XYZ file of C-alpha atoms in Angstrom:
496
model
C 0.000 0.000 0.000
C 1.133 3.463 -0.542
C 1.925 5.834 2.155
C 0.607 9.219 2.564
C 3.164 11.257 1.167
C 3.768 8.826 -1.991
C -0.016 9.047 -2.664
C -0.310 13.128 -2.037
C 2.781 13.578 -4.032
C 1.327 11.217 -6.936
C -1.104 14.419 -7.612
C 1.255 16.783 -8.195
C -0.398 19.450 -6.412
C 0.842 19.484 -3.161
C 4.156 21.301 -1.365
C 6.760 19.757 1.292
C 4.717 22.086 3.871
C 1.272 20.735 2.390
C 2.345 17.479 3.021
C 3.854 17.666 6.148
C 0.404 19.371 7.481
C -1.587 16.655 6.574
C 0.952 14.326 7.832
C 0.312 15.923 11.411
C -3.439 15.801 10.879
C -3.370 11.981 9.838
C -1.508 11.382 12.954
C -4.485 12.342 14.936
C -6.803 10.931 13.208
C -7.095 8.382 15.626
C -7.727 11.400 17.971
C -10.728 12.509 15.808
C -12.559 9.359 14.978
C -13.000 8.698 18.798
C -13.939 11.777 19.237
C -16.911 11.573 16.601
C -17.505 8.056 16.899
C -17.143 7.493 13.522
C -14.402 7.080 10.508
C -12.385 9.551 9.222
C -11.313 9.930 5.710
C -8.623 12.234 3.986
C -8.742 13.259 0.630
C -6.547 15.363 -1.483
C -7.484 16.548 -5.251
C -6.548 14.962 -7.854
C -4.863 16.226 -11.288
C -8.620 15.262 -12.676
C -10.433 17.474 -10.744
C -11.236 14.263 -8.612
C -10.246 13.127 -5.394
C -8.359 10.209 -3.446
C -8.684 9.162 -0.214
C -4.721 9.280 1.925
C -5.563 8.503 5.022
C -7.952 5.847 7.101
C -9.174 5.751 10.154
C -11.347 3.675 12.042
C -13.149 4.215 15.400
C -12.413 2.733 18.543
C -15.557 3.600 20.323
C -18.088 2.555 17.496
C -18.551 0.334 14.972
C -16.686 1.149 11.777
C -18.567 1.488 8.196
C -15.378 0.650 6.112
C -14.543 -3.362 6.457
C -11.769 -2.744 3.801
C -9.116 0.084 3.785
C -10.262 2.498 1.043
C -6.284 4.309 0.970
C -5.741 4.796 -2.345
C -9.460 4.811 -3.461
C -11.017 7.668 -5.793
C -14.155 9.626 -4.072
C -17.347 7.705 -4.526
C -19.969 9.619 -6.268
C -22.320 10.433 -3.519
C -19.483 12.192 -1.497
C -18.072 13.995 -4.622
C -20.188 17.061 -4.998
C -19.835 17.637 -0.895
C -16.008 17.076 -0.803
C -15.734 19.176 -3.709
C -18.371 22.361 -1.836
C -16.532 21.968 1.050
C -12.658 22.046 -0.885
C -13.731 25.048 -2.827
C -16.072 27.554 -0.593
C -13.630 26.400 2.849
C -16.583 25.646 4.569
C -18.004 22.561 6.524
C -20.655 21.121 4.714
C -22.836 18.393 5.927
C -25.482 15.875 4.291
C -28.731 17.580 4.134
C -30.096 13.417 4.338
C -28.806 10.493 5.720
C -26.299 8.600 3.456
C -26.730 5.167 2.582
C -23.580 2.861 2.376
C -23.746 -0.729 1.540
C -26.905 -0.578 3.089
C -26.090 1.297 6.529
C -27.439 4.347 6.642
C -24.732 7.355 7.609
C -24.177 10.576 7.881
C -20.914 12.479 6.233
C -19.838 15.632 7.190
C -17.095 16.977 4.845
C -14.855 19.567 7.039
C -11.886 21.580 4.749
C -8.245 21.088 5.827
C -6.973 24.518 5.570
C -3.146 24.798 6.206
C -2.382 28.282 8.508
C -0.388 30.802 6.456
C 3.160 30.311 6.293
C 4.110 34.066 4.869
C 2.959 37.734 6.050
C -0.165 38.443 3.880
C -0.677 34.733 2.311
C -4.418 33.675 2.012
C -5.407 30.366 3.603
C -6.210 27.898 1.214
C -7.943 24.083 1.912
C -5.199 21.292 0.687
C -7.898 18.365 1.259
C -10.536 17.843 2.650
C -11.223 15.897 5.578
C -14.803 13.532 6.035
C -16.420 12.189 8.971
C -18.588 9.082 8.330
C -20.872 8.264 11.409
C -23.052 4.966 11.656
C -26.336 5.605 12.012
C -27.047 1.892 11.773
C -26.726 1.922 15.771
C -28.207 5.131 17.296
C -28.726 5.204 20.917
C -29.440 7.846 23.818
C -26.075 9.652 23.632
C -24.360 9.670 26.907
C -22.920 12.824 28.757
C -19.606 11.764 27.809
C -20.698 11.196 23.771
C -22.035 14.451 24.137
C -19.280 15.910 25.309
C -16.528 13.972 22.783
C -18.722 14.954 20.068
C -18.561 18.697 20.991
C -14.459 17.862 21.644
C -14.822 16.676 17.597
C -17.042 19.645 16.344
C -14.311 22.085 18.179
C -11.254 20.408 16.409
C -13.291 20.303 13.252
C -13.564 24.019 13.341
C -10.063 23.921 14.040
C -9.329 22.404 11.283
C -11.409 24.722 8.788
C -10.004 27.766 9.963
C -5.985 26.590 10.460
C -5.922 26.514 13.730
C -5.088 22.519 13.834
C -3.079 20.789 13.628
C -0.807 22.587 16.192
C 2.680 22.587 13.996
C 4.577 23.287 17.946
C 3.335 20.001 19.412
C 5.621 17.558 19.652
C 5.951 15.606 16.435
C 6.943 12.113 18.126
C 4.218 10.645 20.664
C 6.090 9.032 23.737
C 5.321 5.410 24.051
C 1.872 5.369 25.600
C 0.424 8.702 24.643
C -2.888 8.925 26.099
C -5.765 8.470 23.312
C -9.318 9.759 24.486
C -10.820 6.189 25.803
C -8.007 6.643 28.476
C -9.326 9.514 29.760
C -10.637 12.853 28.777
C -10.806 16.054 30.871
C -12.740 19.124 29.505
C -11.218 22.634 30.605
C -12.610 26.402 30.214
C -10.851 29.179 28.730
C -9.519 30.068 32.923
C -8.534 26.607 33.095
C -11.426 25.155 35.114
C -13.045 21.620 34.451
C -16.126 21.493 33.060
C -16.375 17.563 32.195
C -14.237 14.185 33.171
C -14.281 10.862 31.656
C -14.332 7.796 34.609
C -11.149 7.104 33.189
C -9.587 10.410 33.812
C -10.956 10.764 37.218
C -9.239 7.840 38.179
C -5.841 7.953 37.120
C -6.270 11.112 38.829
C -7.660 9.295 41.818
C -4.629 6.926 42.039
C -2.172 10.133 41.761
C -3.973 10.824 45.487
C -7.034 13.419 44.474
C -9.845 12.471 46.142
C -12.528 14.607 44.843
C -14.497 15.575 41.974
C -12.536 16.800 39.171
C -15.636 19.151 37.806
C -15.627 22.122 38.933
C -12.109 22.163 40.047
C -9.248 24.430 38.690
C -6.792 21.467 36.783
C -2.997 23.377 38.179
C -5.040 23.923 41.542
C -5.672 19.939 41.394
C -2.247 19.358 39.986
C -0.376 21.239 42.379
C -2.244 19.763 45.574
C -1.484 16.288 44.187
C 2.640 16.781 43.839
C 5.252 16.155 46.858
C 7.174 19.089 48.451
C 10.417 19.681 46.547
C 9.730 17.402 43.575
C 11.292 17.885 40.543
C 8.145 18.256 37.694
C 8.687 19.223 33.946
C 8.840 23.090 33.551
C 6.109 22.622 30.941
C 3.612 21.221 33.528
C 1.858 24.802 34.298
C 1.032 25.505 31.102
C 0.125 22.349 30.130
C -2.386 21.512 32.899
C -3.558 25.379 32.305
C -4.694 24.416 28.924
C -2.504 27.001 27.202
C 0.129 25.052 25.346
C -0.272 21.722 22.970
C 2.396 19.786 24.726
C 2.784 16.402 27.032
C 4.349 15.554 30.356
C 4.225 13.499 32.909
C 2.188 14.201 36.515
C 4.030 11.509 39.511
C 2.997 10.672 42.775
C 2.458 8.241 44.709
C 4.200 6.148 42.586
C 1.549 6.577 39.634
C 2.686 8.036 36.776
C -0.348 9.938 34.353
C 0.769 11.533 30.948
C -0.932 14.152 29.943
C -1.669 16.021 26.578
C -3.572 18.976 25.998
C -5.083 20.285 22.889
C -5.693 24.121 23.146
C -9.160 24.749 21.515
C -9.680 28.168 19.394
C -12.536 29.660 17.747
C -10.548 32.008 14.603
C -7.794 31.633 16.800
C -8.970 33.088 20.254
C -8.777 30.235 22.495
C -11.964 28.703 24.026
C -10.340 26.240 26.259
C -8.645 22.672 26.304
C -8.880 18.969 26.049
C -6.712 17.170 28.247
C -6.162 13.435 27.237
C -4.415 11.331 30.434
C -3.503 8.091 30.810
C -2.045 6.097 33.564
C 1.672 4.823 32.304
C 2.822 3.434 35.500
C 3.676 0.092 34.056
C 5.012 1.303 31.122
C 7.279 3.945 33.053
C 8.711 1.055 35.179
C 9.599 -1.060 32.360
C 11.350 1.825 30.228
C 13.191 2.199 33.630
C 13.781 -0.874 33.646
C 15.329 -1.006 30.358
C 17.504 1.965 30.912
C 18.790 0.177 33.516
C 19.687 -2.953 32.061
C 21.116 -1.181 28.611
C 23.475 0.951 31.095
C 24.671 -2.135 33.192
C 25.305 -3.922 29.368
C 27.159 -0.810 28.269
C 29.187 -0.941 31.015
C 29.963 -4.882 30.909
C 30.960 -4.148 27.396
C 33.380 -1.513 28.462
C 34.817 -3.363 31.368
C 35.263 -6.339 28.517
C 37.155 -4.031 26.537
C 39.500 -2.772 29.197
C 40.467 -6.047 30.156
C 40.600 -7.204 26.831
C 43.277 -4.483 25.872
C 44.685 -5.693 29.440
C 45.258 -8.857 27.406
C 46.568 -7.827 24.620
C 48.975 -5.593 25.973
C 50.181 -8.191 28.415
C 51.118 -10.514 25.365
C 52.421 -7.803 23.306
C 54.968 -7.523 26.195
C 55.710 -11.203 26.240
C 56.012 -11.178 22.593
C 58.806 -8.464 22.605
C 60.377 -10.711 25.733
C 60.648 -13.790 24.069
C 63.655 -14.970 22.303
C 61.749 -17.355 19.933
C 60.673 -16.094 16.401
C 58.142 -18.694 16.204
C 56.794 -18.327 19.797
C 56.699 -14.453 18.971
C 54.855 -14.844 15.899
C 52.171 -16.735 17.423
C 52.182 -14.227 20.492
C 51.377 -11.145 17.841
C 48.385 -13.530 16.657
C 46.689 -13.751 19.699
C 47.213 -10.167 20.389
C 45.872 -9.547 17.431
C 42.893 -11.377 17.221
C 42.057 -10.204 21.062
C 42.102 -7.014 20.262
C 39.604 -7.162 17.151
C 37.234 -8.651 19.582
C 37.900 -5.584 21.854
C 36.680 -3.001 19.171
C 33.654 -4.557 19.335
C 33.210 -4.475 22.390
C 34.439 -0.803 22.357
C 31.235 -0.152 20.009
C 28.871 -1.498 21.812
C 29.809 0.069 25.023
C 29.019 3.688 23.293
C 25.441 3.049 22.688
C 22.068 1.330 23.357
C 21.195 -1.080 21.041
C 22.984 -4.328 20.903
C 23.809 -3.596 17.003
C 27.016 -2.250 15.761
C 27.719 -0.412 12.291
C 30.359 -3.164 11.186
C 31.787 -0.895 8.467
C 32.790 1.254 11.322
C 34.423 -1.679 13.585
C 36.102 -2.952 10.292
C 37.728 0.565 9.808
C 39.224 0.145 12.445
C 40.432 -3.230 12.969
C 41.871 -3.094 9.244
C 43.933 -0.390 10.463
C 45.120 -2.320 13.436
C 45.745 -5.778 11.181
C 47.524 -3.446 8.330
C 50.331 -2.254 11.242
C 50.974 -5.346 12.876
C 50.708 -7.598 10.434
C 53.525 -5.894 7.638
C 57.076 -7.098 7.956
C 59.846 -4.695 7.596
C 60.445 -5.745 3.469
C 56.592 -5.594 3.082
C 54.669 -2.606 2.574
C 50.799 -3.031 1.790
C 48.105 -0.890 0.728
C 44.510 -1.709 2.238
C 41.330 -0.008 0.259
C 37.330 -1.319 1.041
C 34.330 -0.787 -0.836
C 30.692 -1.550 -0.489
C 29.674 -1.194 2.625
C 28.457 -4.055 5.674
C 26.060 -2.432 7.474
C 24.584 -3.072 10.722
C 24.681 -6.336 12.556
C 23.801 -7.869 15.280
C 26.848 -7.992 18.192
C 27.176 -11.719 18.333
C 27.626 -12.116 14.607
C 30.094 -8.788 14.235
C 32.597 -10.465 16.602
C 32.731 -13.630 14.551
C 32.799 -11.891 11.181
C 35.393 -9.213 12.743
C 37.667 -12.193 13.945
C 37.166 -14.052 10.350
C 38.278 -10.752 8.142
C 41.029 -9.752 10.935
C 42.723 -13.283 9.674
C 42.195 -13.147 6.243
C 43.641 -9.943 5.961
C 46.537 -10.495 8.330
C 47.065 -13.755 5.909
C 47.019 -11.863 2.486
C 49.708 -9.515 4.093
C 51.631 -12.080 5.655
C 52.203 -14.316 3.343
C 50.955 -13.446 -0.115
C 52.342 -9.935 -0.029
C 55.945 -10.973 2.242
C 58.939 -9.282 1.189
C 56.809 -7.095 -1.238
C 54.712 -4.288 -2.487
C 51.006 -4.742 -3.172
C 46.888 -4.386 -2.760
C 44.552 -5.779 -0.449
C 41.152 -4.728 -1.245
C 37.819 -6.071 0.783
C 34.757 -5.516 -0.993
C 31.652 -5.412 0.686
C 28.284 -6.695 -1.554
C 25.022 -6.731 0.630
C 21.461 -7.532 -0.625
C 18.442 -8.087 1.199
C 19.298 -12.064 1.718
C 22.986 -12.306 1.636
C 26.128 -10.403 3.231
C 29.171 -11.334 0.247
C 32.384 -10.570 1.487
C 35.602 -10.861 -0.708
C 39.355 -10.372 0.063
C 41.246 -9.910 -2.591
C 45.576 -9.536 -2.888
C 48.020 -8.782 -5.674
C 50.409 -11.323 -3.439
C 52.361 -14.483 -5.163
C 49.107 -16.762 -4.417
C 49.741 -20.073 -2.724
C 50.946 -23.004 -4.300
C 48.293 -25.761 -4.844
C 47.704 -27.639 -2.120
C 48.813 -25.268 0.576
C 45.239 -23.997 1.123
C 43.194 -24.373 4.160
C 46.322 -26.006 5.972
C 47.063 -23.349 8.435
C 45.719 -22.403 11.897
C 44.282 -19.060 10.460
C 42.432 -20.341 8.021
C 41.023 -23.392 10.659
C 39.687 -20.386 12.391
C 38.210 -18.811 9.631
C 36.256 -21.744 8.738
C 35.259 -21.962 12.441
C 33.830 -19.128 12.651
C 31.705 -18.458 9.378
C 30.732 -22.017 9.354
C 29.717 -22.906 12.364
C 28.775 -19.520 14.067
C 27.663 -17.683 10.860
C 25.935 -20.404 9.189
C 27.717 -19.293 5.939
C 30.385 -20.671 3.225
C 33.766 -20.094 2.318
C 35.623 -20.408 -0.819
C 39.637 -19.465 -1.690
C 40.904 -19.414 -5.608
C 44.357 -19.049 -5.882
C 46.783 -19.191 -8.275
C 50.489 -18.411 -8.273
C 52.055 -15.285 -9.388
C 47.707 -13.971 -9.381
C 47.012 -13.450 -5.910
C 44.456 -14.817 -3.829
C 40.813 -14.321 -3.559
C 38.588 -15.392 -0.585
C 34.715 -15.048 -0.968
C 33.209 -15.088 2.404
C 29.073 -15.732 1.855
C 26.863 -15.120 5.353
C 22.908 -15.548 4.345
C 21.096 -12.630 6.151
C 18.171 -14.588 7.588
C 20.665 -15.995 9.704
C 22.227 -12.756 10.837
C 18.529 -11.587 11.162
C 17.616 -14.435 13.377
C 20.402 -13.121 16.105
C 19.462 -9.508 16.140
């Protein structure tokens, strides 16, 4: 399915700032259709003096009309000549009849989406238009709080006609468990006093230690009874409560956490009142705790691996420099080597959160520690990459890290010893596969001589068994040798 701005773009009608507007809107569309108890539909001209419908939303708190998503559909004709009214005089028109779809009878109200004027003197002008489809298929008595989430609707529905909404200085990211209106809905006055509350909202606000009716009551009186002496609140948290700002925080005590967001209301712009969404995010508080807890104690393993891994491989870079045997020494390098690879992983993954690492970063710079150690003093070698890795999972960059670390140390060793020449890695990644090749202008290795050594034992180790991929080496003397590494991604995928 196409997204929003793929479908709005598709017109050719529409700017970045167009876009981005009814981006915003479509993001509380949710928002709306609760509101109204009904779906909401966006639709943006077309190039044919038609329209298609961008955006979908179904109700929460009713039954929806639309069993199948109608994205991407073209106005039906008993819509058309409303959508089109409301699009061209930027006013709200509504069905002088009920509507009959698929044999449920409806009502559509077709409200303009009018973007606010981004230059001194610039006109507003509607960009879509927005519809509201309500079931009529199961009227009942409307409840006081129907009543009052309709009115909610009607207000932001204004809003919307006349620019005032969406709010472009809300927040553009909702915080994991942003309160929707079935959580809990407080109605404010323009002086900030409540004139309904949802059950919901009265108690989360009953579990932060208020006692009382909500109605009636001023919200930052309320607010300010409910917090401890001395505790440290968002500097946001007066205006937000006040009803003057289109913001979110966080109210905490007793060890209940609410969020709240509030939704300024305006009539042309002078401001009306508020709705106040809240939810109780107690739970979900505890467990992003939680997590930042256990992602700092993992950063800090990693870190204390990595210090004691360079502990390592300093202690047998000393023994290698003390020993009088060549051989001894050699393999001494090795293992200092090939610990200290493994330690610039680590090294990444102490710097962040997630448990992923950008390899092509790590490889940087354990081909720079390989290309040092590794040349003798006849043998100077020139390292280049291209392609790139990507990211991958930590337990599969330390294997793959370890695997290129030899290879390359190999091709400089002993295909470029006692010379000039090239190693190049090339990097090929798809959506299924991770190719890796290694490539030297060495003397190659005689036939027979491949896959003998310790090195290469490792290397088949470790993308064999750990990586679940395959390894192949063509050689030929006086050409250089080539190693192709192949890792399938749906095993790499599988770790992360």
């Amino acid at each position: 399915m196409s997204t929003l701005s793929e479908l709005v773009y598709a017109q050719g009608r529409s700017s970045e700032a167009e876009v981005e507007w009814l981006h915003r809107l479509a993001g509380d569309g949710q928002l709306l259709s609760d509101l109204a108890f009904a779906d909401i539909v966006i639709w943006v001209p077309t190039t044919d003096d038609s329209f298609i419908a961008v955006a979908h939303t179904r109700p929460s708190s009713a039954a929806t009309l639309f069993y199948r998503d109608i994205v991407g559909d073209r106005v039906r004709p008993q819509w058309r000549t409303q959508v089109r009214e409301a699009f061209t005089t930027g006013q709200i028109v509504d069905s002088a009849s009920p509507d009959w779809f698929e044999e449920t009878p409806t009502r559509v109200r077709a409200v303009p989406i009018v973007r606010e004027p981004v230059r001194a003197g610039e006109s507003p002008a509607a960009i879509g238009v927005l519809t509201r489809h309500t079931n009529l298929g199961e009227a009942r008595t409307p409840s006081r709080q129907q009543i009052t989430f309709n009115d909610c609707a009607d207000d932001l529905f204004g809003m919307i006609a006349s620019g005032d909404f969406p709010d472009l200085s809300a927040p553009t990211g909702p915080r994991r468990g942003a309160p929707r209106a079935a959580d809990g809905l407080i109605r404010l006055d323009v002086d900030g006093i409540t004139t309904f509350a949802s059950p919901n909202a009265l108690s989360a606000f009953n579990r932060l230690g208020f006692e009382d009716e909500l109605e009636g009551e001023s919200l930052v009186e309320v607010v300010t009874g409910i917090l401890p002496e001395k505790h440290q609140f968002d500097e946001s948290l007066p205006v937000v409560v006040a009803g003057r700002a289109p913001w979110r925080t966080d109210v905490e005590a007793r060890g209940v956490t609410v969020s709240l967001r509030t939704i300024p209301l305006r009539d042309h712009g002078n401001r009306i009142g508020a709705i106040v969404l809240c939810r109780d995010v107690t739970e979900m508080r505890h467990q992003e705790q939680e997590l930042i807890t256990k992602d700092a104690t993992i950063r800090e393993i990693h870190h204390r691996v990595k210090n004691n891994l360079q502990t390592v491989a300093s202690l047998l870079r000393i023994q290698a420099r003390r020993t009088p045997s060549e051989e001894a020494r050699d393999n001494l390098t090795q293992a200092m080597r090939r610990v200290s690879a493994i330690a610039v992983v680590h090294d990444t993954l102490s710097g962040g959160l997630a448990q992923t690492v950008d390899f092509d970063d790590v490889f940087d710079r354990v081909l720079k520690l390989v290309a040092e150690v590794a040349a003798g003093a006849n043998t100077r070698a020139q390292t280049r990459t291209s392609g790139r890795f990507g990211t991958l999972p930590s337990e599969y960059a330390t294997p793959l890290a370890l695997a290129l670390t030899e290879l390359v140390t190999n091709a400089v060793e002993h295909g470029l010893a006692g010379r000039e020449g090239e190693v190049e890695i090339i990097a090929e990644r798809s959506e299924q596969r991770l190719e890796v090749r290694v490539r030297d202008t060495g003397s190659g290795l005689p036939e027979g001589q491949v896959g003998r050594g310790l090195g290469t034992q490792i290397v088949r180790t470790l993308i064999q068994g750990e990586l679940g991929g395959t390894i192949d080496w063509h050689t030929a003397p006086g050409e250089g040798t080539e190693v192709t590494i192949d890792v399938p991604l749906r095993y790499i995928d599988r770790g992360a």
